[in-house]
Each structure stands twice: as C-alpha cells, then as structure tokens.
PDB file of C-alpha atoms in Angstrom:
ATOM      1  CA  UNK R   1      10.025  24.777  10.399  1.00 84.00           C
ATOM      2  CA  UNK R   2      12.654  22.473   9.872  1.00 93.00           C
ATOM      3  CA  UNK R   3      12.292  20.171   6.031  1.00 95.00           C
ATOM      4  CA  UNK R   4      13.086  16.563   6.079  1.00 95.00           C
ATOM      5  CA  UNK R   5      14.439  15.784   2.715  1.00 94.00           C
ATOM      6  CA  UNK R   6      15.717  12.047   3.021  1.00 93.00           C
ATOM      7  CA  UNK R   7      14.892   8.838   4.364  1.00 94.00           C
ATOM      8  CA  UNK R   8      17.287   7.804   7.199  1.00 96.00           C
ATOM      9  CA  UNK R   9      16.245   4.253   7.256  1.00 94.00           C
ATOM     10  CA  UNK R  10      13.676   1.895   7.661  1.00 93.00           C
ATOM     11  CA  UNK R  11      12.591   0.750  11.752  1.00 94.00           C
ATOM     12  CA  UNK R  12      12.081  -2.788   9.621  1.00 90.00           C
ATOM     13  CA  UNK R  13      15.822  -2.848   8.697  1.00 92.00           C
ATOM     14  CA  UNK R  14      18.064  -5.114  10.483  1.00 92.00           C
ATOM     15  CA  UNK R  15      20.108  -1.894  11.580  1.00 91.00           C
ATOM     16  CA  UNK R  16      17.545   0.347  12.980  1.00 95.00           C
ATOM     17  CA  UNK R  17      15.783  -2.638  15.018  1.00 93.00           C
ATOM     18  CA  UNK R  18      18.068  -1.849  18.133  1.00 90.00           C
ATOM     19  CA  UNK R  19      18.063   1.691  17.851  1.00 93.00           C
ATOM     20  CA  UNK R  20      14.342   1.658  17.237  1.00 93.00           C
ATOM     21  CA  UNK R  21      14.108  -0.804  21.181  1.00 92.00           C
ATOM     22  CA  UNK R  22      15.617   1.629  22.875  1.00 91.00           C
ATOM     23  CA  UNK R  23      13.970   4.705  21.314  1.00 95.00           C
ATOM     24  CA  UNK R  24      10.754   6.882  21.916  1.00 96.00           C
ATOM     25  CA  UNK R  25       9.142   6.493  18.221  1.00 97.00           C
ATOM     26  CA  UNK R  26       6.794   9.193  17.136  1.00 97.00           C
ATOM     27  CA  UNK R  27       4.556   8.063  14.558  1.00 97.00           C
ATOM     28  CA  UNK R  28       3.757  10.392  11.659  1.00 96.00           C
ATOM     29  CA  UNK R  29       0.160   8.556  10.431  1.00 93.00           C
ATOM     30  CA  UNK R  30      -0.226   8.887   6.472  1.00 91.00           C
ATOM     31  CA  UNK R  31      -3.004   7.426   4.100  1.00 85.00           C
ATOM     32  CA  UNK R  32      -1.818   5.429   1.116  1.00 79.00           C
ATOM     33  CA  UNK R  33      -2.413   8.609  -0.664  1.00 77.00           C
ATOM     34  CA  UNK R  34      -0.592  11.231   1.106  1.00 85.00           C
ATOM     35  CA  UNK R  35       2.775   8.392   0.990  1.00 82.00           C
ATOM     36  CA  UNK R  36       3.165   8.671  -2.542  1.00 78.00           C
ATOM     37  CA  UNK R  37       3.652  12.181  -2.855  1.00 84.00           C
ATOM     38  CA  UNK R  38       7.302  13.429  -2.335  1.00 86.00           C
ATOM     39  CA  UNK R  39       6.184  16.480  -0.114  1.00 91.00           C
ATOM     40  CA  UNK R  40       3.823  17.065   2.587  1.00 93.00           C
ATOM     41  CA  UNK R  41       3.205  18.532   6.010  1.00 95.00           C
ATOM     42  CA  UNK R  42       1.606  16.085   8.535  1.00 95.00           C
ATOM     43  CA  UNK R  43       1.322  15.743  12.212  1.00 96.00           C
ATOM     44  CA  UNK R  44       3.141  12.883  14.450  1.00 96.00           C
ATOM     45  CA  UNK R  45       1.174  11.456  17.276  1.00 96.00           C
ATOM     46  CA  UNK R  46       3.125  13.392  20.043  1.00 95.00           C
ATOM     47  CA  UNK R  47       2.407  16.835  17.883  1.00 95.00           C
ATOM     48  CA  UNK R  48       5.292  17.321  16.335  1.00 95.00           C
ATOM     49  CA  UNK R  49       4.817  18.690  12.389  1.00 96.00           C
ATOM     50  CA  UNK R  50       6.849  17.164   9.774  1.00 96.00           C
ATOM     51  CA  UNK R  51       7.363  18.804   6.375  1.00 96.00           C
ATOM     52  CA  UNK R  52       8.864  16.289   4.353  1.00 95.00           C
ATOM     53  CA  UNK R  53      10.642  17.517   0.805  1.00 95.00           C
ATOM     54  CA  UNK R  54      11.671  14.051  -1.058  1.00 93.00           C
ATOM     55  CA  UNK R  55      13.307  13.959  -4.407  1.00 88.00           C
ATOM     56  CA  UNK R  56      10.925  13.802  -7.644  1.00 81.00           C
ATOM     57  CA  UNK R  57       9.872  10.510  -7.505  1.00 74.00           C
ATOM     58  CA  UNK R  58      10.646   8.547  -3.854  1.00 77.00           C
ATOM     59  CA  UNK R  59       7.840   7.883  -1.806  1.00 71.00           C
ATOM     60  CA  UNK R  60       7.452   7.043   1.678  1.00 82.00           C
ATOM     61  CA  UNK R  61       7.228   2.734   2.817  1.00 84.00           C
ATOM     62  CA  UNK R  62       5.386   2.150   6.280  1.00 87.00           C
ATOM     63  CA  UNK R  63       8.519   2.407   8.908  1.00 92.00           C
ATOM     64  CA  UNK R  64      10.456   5.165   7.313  1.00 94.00           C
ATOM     65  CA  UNK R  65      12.751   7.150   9.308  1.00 96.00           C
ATOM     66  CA  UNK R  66      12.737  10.912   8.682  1.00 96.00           C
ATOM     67  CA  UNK R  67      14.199  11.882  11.981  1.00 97.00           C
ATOM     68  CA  UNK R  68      16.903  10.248  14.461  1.00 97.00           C
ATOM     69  CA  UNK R  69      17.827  12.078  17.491  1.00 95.00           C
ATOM     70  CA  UNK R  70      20.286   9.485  19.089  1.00 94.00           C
ATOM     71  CA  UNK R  71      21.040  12.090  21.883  1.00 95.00           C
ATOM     72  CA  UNK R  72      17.314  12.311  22.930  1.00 94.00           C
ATOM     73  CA  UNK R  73      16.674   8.241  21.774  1.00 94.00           C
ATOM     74  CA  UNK R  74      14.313   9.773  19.261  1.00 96.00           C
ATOM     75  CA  UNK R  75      12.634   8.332  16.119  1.00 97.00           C
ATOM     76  CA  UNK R  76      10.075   9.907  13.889  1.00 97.00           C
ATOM     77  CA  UNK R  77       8.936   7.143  11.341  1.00 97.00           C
ATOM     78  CA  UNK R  78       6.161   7.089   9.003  1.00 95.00           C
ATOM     79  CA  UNK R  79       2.680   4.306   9.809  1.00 92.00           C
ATOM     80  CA  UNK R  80       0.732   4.320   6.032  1.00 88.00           C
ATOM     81  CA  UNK R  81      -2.413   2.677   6.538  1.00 85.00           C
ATOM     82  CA  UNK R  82      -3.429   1.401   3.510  1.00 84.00           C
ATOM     83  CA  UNK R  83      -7.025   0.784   1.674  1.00 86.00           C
ATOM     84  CA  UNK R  84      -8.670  -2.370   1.592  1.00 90.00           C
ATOM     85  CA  UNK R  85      -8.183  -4.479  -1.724  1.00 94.00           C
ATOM     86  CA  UNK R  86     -11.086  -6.600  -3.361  1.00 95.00           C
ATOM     87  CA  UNK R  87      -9.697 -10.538  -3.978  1.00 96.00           C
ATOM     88  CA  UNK R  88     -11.659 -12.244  -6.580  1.00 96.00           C
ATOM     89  CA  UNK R  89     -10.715 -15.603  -6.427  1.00 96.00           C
ATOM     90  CA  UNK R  90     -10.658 -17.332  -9.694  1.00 96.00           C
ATOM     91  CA  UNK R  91      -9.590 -20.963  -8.185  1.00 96.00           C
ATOM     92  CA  UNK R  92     -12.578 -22.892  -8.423  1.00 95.00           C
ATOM     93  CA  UNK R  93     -12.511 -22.702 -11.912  1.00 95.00           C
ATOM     94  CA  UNK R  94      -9.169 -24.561 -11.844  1.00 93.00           C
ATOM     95  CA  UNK R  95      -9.887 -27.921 -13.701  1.00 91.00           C
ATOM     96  CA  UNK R  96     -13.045 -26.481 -15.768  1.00 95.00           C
ATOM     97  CA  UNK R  97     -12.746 -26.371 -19.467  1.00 95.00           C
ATOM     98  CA  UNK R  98     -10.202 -23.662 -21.082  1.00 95.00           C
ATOM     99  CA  UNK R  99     -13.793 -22.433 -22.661  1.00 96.00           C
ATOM    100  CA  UNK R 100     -15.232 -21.969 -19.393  1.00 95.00           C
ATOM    101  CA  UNK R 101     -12.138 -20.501 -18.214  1.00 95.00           C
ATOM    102  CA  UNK R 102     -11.809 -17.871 -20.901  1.00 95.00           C
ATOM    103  CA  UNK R 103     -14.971 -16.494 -20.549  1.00 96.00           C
ATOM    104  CA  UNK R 104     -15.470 -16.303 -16.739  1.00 96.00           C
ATOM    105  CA  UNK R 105     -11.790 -14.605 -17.405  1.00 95.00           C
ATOM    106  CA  UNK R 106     -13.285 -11.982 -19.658  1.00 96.00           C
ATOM    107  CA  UNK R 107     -16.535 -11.809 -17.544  1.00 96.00           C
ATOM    108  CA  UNK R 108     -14.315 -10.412 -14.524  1.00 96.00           C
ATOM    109  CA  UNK R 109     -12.494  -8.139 -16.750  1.00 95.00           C
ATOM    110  CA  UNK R 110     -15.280  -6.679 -17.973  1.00 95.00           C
ATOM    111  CA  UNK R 111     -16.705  -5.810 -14.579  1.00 95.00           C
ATOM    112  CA  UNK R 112     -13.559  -4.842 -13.690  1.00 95.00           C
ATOM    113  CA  UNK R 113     -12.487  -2.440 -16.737  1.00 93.00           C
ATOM    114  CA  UNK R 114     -16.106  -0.648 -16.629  1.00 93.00           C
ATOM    115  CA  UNK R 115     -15.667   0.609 -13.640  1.00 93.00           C
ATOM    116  CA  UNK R 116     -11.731   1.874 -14.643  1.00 92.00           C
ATOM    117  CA  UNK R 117     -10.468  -0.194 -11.290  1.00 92.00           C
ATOM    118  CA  UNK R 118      -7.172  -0.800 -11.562  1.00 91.00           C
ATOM    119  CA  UNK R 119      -5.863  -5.001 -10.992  1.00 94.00           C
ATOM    120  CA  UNK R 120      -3.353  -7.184 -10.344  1.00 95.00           C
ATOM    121  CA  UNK R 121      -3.836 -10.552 -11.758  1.00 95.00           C
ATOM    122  CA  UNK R 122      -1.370 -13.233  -9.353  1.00 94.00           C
ATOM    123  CA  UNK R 123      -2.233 -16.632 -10.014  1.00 93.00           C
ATOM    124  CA  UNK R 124      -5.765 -17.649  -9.578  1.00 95.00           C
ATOM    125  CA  UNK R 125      -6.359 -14.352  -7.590  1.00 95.00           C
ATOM    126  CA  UNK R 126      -7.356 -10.550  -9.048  1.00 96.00           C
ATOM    127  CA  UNK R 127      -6.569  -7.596  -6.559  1.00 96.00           C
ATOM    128  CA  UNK R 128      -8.464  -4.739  -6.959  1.00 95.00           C
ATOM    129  CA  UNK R 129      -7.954  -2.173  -4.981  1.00 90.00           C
ATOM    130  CA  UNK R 130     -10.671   0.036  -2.630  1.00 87.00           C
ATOM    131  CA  UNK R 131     -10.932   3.071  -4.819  1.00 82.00           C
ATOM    132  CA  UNK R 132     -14.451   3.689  -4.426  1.00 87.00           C
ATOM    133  CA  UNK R 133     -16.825   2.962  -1.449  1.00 88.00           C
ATOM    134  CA  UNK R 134     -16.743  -0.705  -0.179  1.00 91.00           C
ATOM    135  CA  UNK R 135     -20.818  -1.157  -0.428  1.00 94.00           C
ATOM    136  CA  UNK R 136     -19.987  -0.050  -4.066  1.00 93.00           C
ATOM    137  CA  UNK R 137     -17.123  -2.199  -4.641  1.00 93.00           C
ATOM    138  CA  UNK R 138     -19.690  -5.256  -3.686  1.00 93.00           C
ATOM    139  CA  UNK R 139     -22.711  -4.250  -5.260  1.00 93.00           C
ATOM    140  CA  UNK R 140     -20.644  -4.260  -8.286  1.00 93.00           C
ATOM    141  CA  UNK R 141     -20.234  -7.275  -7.649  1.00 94.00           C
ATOM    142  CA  UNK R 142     -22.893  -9.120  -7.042  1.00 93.00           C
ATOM    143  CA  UNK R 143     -25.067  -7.567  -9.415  1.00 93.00           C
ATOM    144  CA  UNK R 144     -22.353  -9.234 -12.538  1.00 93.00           C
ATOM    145  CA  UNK R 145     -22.593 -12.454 -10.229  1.00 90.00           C
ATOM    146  CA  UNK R 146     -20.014 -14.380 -12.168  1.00 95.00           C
ATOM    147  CA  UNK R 147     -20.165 -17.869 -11.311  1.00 93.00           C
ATOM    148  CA  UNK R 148     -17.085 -19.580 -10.273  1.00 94.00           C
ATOM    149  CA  UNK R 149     -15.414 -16.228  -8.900  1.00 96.00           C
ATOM    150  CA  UNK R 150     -16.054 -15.525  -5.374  1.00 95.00           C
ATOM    151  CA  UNK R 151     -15.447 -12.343  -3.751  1.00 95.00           C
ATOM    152  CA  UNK R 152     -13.558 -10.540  -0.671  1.00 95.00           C
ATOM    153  CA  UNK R 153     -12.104  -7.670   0.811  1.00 95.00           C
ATOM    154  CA  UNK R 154      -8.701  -8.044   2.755  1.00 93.00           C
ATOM    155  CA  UNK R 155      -6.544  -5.549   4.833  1.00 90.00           C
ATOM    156  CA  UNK R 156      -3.869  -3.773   2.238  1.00 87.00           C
ATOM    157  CA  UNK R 157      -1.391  -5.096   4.438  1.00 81.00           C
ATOM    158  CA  UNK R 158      -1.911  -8.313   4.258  1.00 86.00           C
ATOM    159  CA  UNK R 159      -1.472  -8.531   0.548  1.00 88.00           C
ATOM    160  CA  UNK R 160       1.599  -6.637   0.366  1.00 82.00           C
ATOM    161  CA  UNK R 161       3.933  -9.437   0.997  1.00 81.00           C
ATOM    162  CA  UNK R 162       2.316 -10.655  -1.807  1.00 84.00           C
ATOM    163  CA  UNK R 163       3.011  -8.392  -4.313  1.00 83.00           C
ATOM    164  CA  UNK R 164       6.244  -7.018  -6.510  1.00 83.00           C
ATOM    165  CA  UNK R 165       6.928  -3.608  -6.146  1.00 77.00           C
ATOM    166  CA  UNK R 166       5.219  -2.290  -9.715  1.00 82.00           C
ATOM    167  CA  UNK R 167       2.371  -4.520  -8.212  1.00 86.00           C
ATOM    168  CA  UNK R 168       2.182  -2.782  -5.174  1.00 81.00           C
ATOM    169  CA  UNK R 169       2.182   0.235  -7.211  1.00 77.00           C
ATOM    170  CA  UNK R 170      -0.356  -0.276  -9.103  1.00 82.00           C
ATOM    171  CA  UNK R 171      -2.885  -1.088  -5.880  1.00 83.00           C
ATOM    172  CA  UNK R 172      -1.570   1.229  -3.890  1.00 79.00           C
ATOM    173  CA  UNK R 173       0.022   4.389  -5.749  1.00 69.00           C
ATOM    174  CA  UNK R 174      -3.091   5.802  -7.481  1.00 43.00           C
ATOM    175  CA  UNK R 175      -3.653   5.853 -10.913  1.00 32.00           C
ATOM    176  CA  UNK R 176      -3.276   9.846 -11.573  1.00 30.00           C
ATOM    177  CA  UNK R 177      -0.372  11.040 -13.939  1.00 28.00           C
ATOM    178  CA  UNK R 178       2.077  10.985 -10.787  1.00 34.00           C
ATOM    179  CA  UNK R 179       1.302   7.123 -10.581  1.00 35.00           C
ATOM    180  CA  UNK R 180       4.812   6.196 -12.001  1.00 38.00           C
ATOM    181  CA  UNK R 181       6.826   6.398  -9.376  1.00 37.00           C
ATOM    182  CA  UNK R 182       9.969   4.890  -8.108  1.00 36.00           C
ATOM    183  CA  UNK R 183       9.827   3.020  -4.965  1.00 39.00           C
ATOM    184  CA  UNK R 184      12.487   2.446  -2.505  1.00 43.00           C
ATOM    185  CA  UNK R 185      12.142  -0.928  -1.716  1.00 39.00           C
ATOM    186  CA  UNK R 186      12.980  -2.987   1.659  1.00 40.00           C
ATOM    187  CA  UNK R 187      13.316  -6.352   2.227  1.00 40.00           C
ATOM    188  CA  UNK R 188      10.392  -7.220   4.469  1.00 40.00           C
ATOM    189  CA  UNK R 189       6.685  -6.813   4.790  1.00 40.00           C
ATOM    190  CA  UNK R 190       5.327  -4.184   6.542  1.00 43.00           C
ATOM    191  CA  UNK R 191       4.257  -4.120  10.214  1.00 42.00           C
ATOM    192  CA  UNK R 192       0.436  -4.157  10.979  1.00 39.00           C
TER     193      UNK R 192
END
C-alpha cells in the first residue's frame, strides 16, 4: 500500500482550481477528529485506501490534496466534516451595567468551565464546541438559564471563517495532549 506523506495542495488554492475542473476528485471523508492526527488509513468514496504518514505535527484542512495523477486527471482530496459548535450570544447585554455584565460574564463561565468545554470568546459571542451529545449540550443550558445569553448550535463550517487559526484549534483540534498542533493554514474558508 502506497503512504502519502505530504500535502500537494489545497483544491481551494488559486492554483489547483483548474486542475481540480477538469479532474475526477475522489473524496477521502474524515471527522474533525481523525484530521488532526498526522497518520491514518481511511477510505475515499470511489474505494480507494489512503494511508496518510504526515510530519509530527501537520494536520489535514478540508480540500487537501494527497494525490494528483495529471495523466489520469485524478485528485484525491480530503472533505472534514466538522462538529457542531454551541454560540452563546452575549449581545443583549450590550448597554447593561458593567455589574450586570460581569456577572452574567462569570455566570457563562461557570457553566461553561464545569463541564471542562473548551471556548472561544469573539466579541459578544462564546463558541463552544459539540464535545458531548447535543441534547446534553442544551440541557446544560437551560437548566443555568442565564438571562441575557441566548443559545444556539451552528454548522462548524460556518464559524470557521470566523475564527484565527489557534481559535480554530481550540474548537476543533481536541483538547487531548496532541491538541497543540501546527496548522497549515490557507487563505480561504472551507467549502460546505
């Protein structure tokens, strides 16, 4: 079996977008937690098997190349589907007194830190990623009820644009003693 040890590209890069038109891409479908390790085996969606042996610390982005047959018009890129993230939105307490503000603040930490969920504060918003299950995540929740902080759960992708890369990171690279990774980063958001 045949080890792909480096990223060719990225079908979101400006030079790949042509070659990527008039290719046949096989997609090689990996959770957010199989695309942070450096090596795996998985299975493309024509059933082709990939086993991928990155250098310590690179991890895979959604649209990375690890094959390019040019002879065949070939591509096998990587599709990471990514958890859900919890947005508690702190916005209508914009305007409300700094006291107000401080302890709603704390509130949400709390309920937050108890659990050991791991956040990224961006303005008036606090991502939390899906590490648990969803009907958890919201019971959780609810049962604090802090007032002034309503809750939702949005598509990982659509936060990502969002986000700096130790942001995405922290959301979406686990939180296990391999969690300090280095990305390699692209200059667009990733495809749905």
């Amino acid at each position: 079996m045949k080890i792909y040890t480096e990223i060719l590209g990225n079908l979101h890069d400006p030079e790949w977008v042509e070659k990527a038109r008039e290719a046949q891409i096989e997609r090689i479908d990996l959770d957010q937690w199989t695309a942070q390790k450096s090596r795996f085996v998985a299975t493309g969606d024509r059933g082709n098997e990939y086993a991928v042996a990155l250098k310590r610390h690179t991890q895979m982005l959604d649209g990375d190349i690890v094959e390019y047959r040019p002879e065949e018009r070939r591509i096998a890129a990587v599709r990471i589907s990514l958890n859900e993230v919890l947005v508690a939105d702190l916005s209508e307490l914009t305007g409300r007194n700094p006291e107000t503000i401080i302890h709603t603040a704390v509130e949400l930490g709390h309920a937050i830190g108890n659990q050991h969920w791991p956040a990224v504060v961006k303005g008036t918003k606090v991502y939390v990623p899906l590490t648990v299950d969803r009907k958890v995540m919201d019971s959780v929740m609810r049962t604090h009820h802090i007032e002034g902080v309503s809750c939702t759960f949005q598509p990982g992708s659509e936060v990502i644009p969002y986000l700096a890369p130790h942001e995405i990171r922290r959301l979406f690279g686990g939180t296990g003693p391999d969690s300090d990774v280095h990305h390699h980063h692209h200059e667009h958001a990733p495809a749905h």
